[in-house]
XYZ file of C-alpha atoms in Angstrom:
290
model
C 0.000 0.000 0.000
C 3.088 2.237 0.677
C 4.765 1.163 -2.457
C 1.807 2.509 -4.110
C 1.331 5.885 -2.198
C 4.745 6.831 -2.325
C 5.444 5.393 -6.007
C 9.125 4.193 -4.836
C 10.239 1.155 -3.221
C 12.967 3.164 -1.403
C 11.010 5.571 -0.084
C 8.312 3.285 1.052
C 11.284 1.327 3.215
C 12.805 4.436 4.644
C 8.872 5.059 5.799
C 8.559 1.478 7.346
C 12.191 1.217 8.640
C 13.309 -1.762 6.515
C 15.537 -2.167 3.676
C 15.036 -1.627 -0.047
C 15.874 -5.590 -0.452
C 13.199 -6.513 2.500
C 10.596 -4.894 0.739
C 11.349 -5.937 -2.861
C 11.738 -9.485 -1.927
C 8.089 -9.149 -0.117
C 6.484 -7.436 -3.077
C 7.901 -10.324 -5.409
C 6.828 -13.093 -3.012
C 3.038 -11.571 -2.833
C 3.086 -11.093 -6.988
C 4.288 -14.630 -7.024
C 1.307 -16.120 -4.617
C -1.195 -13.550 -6.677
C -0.070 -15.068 -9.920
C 0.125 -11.391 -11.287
C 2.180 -8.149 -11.252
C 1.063 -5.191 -8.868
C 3.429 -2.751 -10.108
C 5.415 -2.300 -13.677
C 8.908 -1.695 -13.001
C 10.459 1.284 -15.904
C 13.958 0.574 -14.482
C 16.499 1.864 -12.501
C 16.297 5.367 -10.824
C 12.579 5.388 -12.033
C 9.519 5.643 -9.906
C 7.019 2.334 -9.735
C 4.401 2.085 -11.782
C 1.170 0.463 -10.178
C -0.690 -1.922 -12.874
C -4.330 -1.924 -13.727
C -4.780 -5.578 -11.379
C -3.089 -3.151 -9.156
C -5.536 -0.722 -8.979
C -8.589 -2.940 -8.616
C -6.390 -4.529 -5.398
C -5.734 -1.266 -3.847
C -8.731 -0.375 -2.219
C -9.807 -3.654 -0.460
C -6.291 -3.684 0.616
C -6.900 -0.287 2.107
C -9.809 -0.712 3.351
C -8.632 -4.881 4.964
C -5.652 -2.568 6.279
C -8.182 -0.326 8.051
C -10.324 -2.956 9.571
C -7.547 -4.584 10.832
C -5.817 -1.342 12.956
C -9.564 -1.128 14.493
C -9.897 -4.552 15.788
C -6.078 -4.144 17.065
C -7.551 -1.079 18.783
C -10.660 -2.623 20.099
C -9.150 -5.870 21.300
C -6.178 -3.756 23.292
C -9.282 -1.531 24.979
C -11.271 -4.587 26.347
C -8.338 -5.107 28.365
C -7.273 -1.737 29.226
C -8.680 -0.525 32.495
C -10.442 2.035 32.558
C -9.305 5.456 34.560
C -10.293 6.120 38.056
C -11.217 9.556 37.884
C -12.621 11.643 35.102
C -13.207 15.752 34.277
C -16.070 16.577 31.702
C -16.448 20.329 31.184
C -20.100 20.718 30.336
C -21.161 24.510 30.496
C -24.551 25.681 31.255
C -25.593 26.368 27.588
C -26.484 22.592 28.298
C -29.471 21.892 30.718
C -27.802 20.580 33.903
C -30.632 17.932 33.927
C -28.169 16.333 30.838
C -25.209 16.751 32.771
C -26.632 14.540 35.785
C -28.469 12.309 33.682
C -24.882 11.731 31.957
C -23.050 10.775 35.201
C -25.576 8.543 36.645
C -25.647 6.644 33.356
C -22.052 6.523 33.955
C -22.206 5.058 37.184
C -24.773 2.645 36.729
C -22.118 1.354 33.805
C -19.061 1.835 36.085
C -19.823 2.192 39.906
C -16.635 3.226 40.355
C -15.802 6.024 38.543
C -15.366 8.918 39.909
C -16.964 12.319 38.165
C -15.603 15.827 38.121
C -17.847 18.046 36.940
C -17.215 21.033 35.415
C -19.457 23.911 34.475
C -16.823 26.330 32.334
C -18.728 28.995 30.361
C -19.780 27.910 26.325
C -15.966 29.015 25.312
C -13.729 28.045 28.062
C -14.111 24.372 27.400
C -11.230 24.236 24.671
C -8.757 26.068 27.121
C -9.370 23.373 29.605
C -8.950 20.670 27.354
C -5.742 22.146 25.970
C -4.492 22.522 29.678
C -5.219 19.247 30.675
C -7.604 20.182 33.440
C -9.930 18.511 31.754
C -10.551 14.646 30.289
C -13.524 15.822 27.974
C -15.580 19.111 26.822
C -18.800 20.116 25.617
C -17.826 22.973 22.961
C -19.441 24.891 20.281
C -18.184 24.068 16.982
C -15.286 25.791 15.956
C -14.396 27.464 12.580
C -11.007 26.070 12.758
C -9.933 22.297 12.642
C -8.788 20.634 15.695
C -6.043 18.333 14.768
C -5.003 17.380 19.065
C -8.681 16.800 19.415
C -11.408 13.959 19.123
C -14.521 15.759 17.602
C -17.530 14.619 17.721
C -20.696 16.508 17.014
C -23.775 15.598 19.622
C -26.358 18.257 17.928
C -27.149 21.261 17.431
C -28.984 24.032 19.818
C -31.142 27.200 18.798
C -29.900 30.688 20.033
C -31.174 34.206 19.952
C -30.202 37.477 20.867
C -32.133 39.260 23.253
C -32.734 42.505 25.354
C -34.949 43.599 27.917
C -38.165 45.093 27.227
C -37.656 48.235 28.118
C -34.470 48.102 26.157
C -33.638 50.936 23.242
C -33.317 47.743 20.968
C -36.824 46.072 21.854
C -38.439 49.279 19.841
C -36.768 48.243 16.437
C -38.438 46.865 14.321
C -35.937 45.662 11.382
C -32.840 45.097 13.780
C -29.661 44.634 11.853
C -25.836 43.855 13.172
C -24.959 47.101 12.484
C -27.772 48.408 15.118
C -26.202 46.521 17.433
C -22.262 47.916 17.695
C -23.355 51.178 20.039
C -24.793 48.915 22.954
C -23.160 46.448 24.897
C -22.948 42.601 23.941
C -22.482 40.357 26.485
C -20.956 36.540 25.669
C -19.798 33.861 27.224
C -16.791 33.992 28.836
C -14.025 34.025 26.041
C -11.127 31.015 25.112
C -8.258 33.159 25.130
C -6.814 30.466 23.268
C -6.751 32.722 19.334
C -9.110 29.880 18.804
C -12.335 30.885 19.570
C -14.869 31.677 16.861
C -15.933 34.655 18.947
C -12.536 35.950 19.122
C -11.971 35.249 15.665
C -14.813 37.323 14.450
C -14.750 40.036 16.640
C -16.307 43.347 15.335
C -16.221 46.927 16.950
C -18.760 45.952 19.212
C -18.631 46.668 23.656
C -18.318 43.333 24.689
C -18.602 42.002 28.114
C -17.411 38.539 29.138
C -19.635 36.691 31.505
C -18.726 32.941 32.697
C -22.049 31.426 33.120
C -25.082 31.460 30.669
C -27.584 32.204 34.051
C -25.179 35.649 35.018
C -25.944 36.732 31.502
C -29.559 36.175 31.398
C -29.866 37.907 34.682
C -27.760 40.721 33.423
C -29.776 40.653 30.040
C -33.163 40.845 32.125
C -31.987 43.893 34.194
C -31.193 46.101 30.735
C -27.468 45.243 30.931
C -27.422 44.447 26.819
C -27.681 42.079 24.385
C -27.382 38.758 24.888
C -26.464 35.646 23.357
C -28.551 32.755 24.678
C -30.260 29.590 24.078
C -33.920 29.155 23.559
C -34.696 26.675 25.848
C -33.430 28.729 28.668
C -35.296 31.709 27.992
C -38.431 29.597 27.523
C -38.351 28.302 31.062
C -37.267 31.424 32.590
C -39.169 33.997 31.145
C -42.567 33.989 32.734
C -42.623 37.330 34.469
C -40.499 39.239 32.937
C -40.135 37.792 30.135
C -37.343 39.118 27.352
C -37.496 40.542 23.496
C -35.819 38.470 21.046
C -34.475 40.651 18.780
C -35.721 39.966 14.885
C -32.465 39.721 12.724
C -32.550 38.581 9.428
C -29.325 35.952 8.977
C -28.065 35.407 5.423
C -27.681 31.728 6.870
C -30.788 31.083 8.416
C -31.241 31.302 12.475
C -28.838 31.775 15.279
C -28.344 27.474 15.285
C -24.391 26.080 16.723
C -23.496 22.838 16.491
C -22.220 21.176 20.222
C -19.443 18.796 19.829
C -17.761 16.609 22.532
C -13.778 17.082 21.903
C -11.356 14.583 23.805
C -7.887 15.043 23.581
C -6.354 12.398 20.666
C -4.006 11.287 23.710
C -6.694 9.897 25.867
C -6.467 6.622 25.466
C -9.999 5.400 26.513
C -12.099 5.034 23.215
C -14.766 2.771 24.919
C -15.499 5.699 27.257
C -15.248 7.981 24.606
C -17.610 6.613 22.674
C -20.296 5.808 25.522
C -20.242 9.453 26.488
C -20.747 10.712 23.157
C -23.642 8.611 22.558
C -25.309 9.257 25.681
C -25.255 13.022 25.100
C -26.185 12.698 21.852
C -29.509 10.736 23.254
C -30.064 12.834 25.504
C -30.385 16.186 23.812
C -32.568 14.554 21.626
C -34.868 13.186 24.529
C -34.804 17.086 25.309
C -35.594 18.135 21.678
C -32.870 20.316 21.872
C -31.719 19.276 18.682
């Protein structure tokens, strides 16, 4: 498969750590068990060739290549044991009701483990993660890959920016971006990480970094600004007082993020991974928060 990729012989030993002669004599012995050639060879100094019989071979090798480095995976977890303690960094953009509901699934799977929980604001998650404070994250998606991280996306969540009612805003009818730069925007806590979507789109707008989604709604309610929030929230809150969601026309649609769960790649428990993943990923959906 390397022979093929690299379209050398010597440079597909140097990349497995064996000699030019190794290899050849392995590609010759599997041509002469296959009955066929894999790769035309042009001649000294020139690169290899792969042959049509080739071609047809190459993906199932690929893809028998792939399987294989799974079950290897799989079969070295079942025996791994699992850690003792765990940090998941779930911040209250996310019902808490999820966030218990995840650790008691947890511990009716593994009695044992023990649970810190984290409640970072929606941005702070990343920095965590990236400081090691934390084992797992629940993050909106960012604009920028993630190559140290895991990323898997549990759903997506509905937002909207609101005011007060007696706020300046809450008399405006059309309400555009550009109405909102002279007031003051409060977000979530930022990364401070140059990673950040917020950061990365920053405009010349007041903004005031709160770290929990209930500080801002209060602060919303009592005419502090605009605020970023999700819908659910402001649905179950708002009963006396209830807020003005401002009407902004999106040229993509509504104020929706995608949530992902990121795990560092150096975390070496992919059964746990995976269970958290999908049980966050159920459970929004039992919440219709997707």
């Amino acid at each position: 498969m390397l022979v093929a990729e690299f379209g050398s012989m010597a440079k597909a030993a140097k990349n497995e750590n064996v000699s030019h002669s190794t290899l050849s004599r392995q590609l010759a012995q599997l041509e002469d068990e296959l009955g066929y050639l894999l790769f035309e060879r042009p001649g000294q100094g020139k690169g290899l060739n792969i042959t049509a019989r080739g071609k047809q071979l190459l993906p199932k090798v690929q893809l028998a290549v792939m399987t294989l480095e799974k079950l290897e995976q799989q079969a070295m977890q079942l025996f791994e044991p699992l850690p003792s303690c765990i940090t998941i960094a779930i911040p209250d953009f996310v019902p808490a009701s999820i966030s218990a509901q995840l650790c008691q699934r947890l511990w009716e799977k593994w009695p044992q483990l023990e649970i810190v929980l984290m409640q970072p604001s929606l941005f702070e998650g990343l920095r965590l993660l990236m400081q090691q404070r934390a084992d797992f994250a629940v993050v909106i998606s960012e604009l920028h890959a993630l190559p140290d991280f895991h990323t898997d996306v549990i759903g997506d969540i509905q937002t909207g920016l609101y005011v007060s009612q007696q706020h300046e805003l809450a008399k405006v009818k059309d309400v555009g971006f550009s109405d909102i730069v002279p007031y003051r925007v409060l977000l979530p806590m930022s990364g401070k990480s140059g990673l950040s979507f917020v950061e990365d789109t920053q405009q010349s707008l007041q903004h005031c970094y709160i770290q929990s989604t209930q500080q801002t709604y209060a602060l919303c309610q009592a005419g502090g600004g605009v605020a970023l929030l999700p819908e659910w929230m402001v649905i179950k809150l708002d009963k006396d007082n209830p807020l003005y969601e401002l009407p902004i026309h999106l040229s993509r649609g509504s104020l929706r993020f995608k949530l992902e769960l990121l795990v560092n790649k150096q975390f070496a428990h992919e059964v746990l991974r995976k269970y958290i993943w999908e049980i966050l990923s159920q459970l929004m959906q039992e919440a219709d928060l997707t």
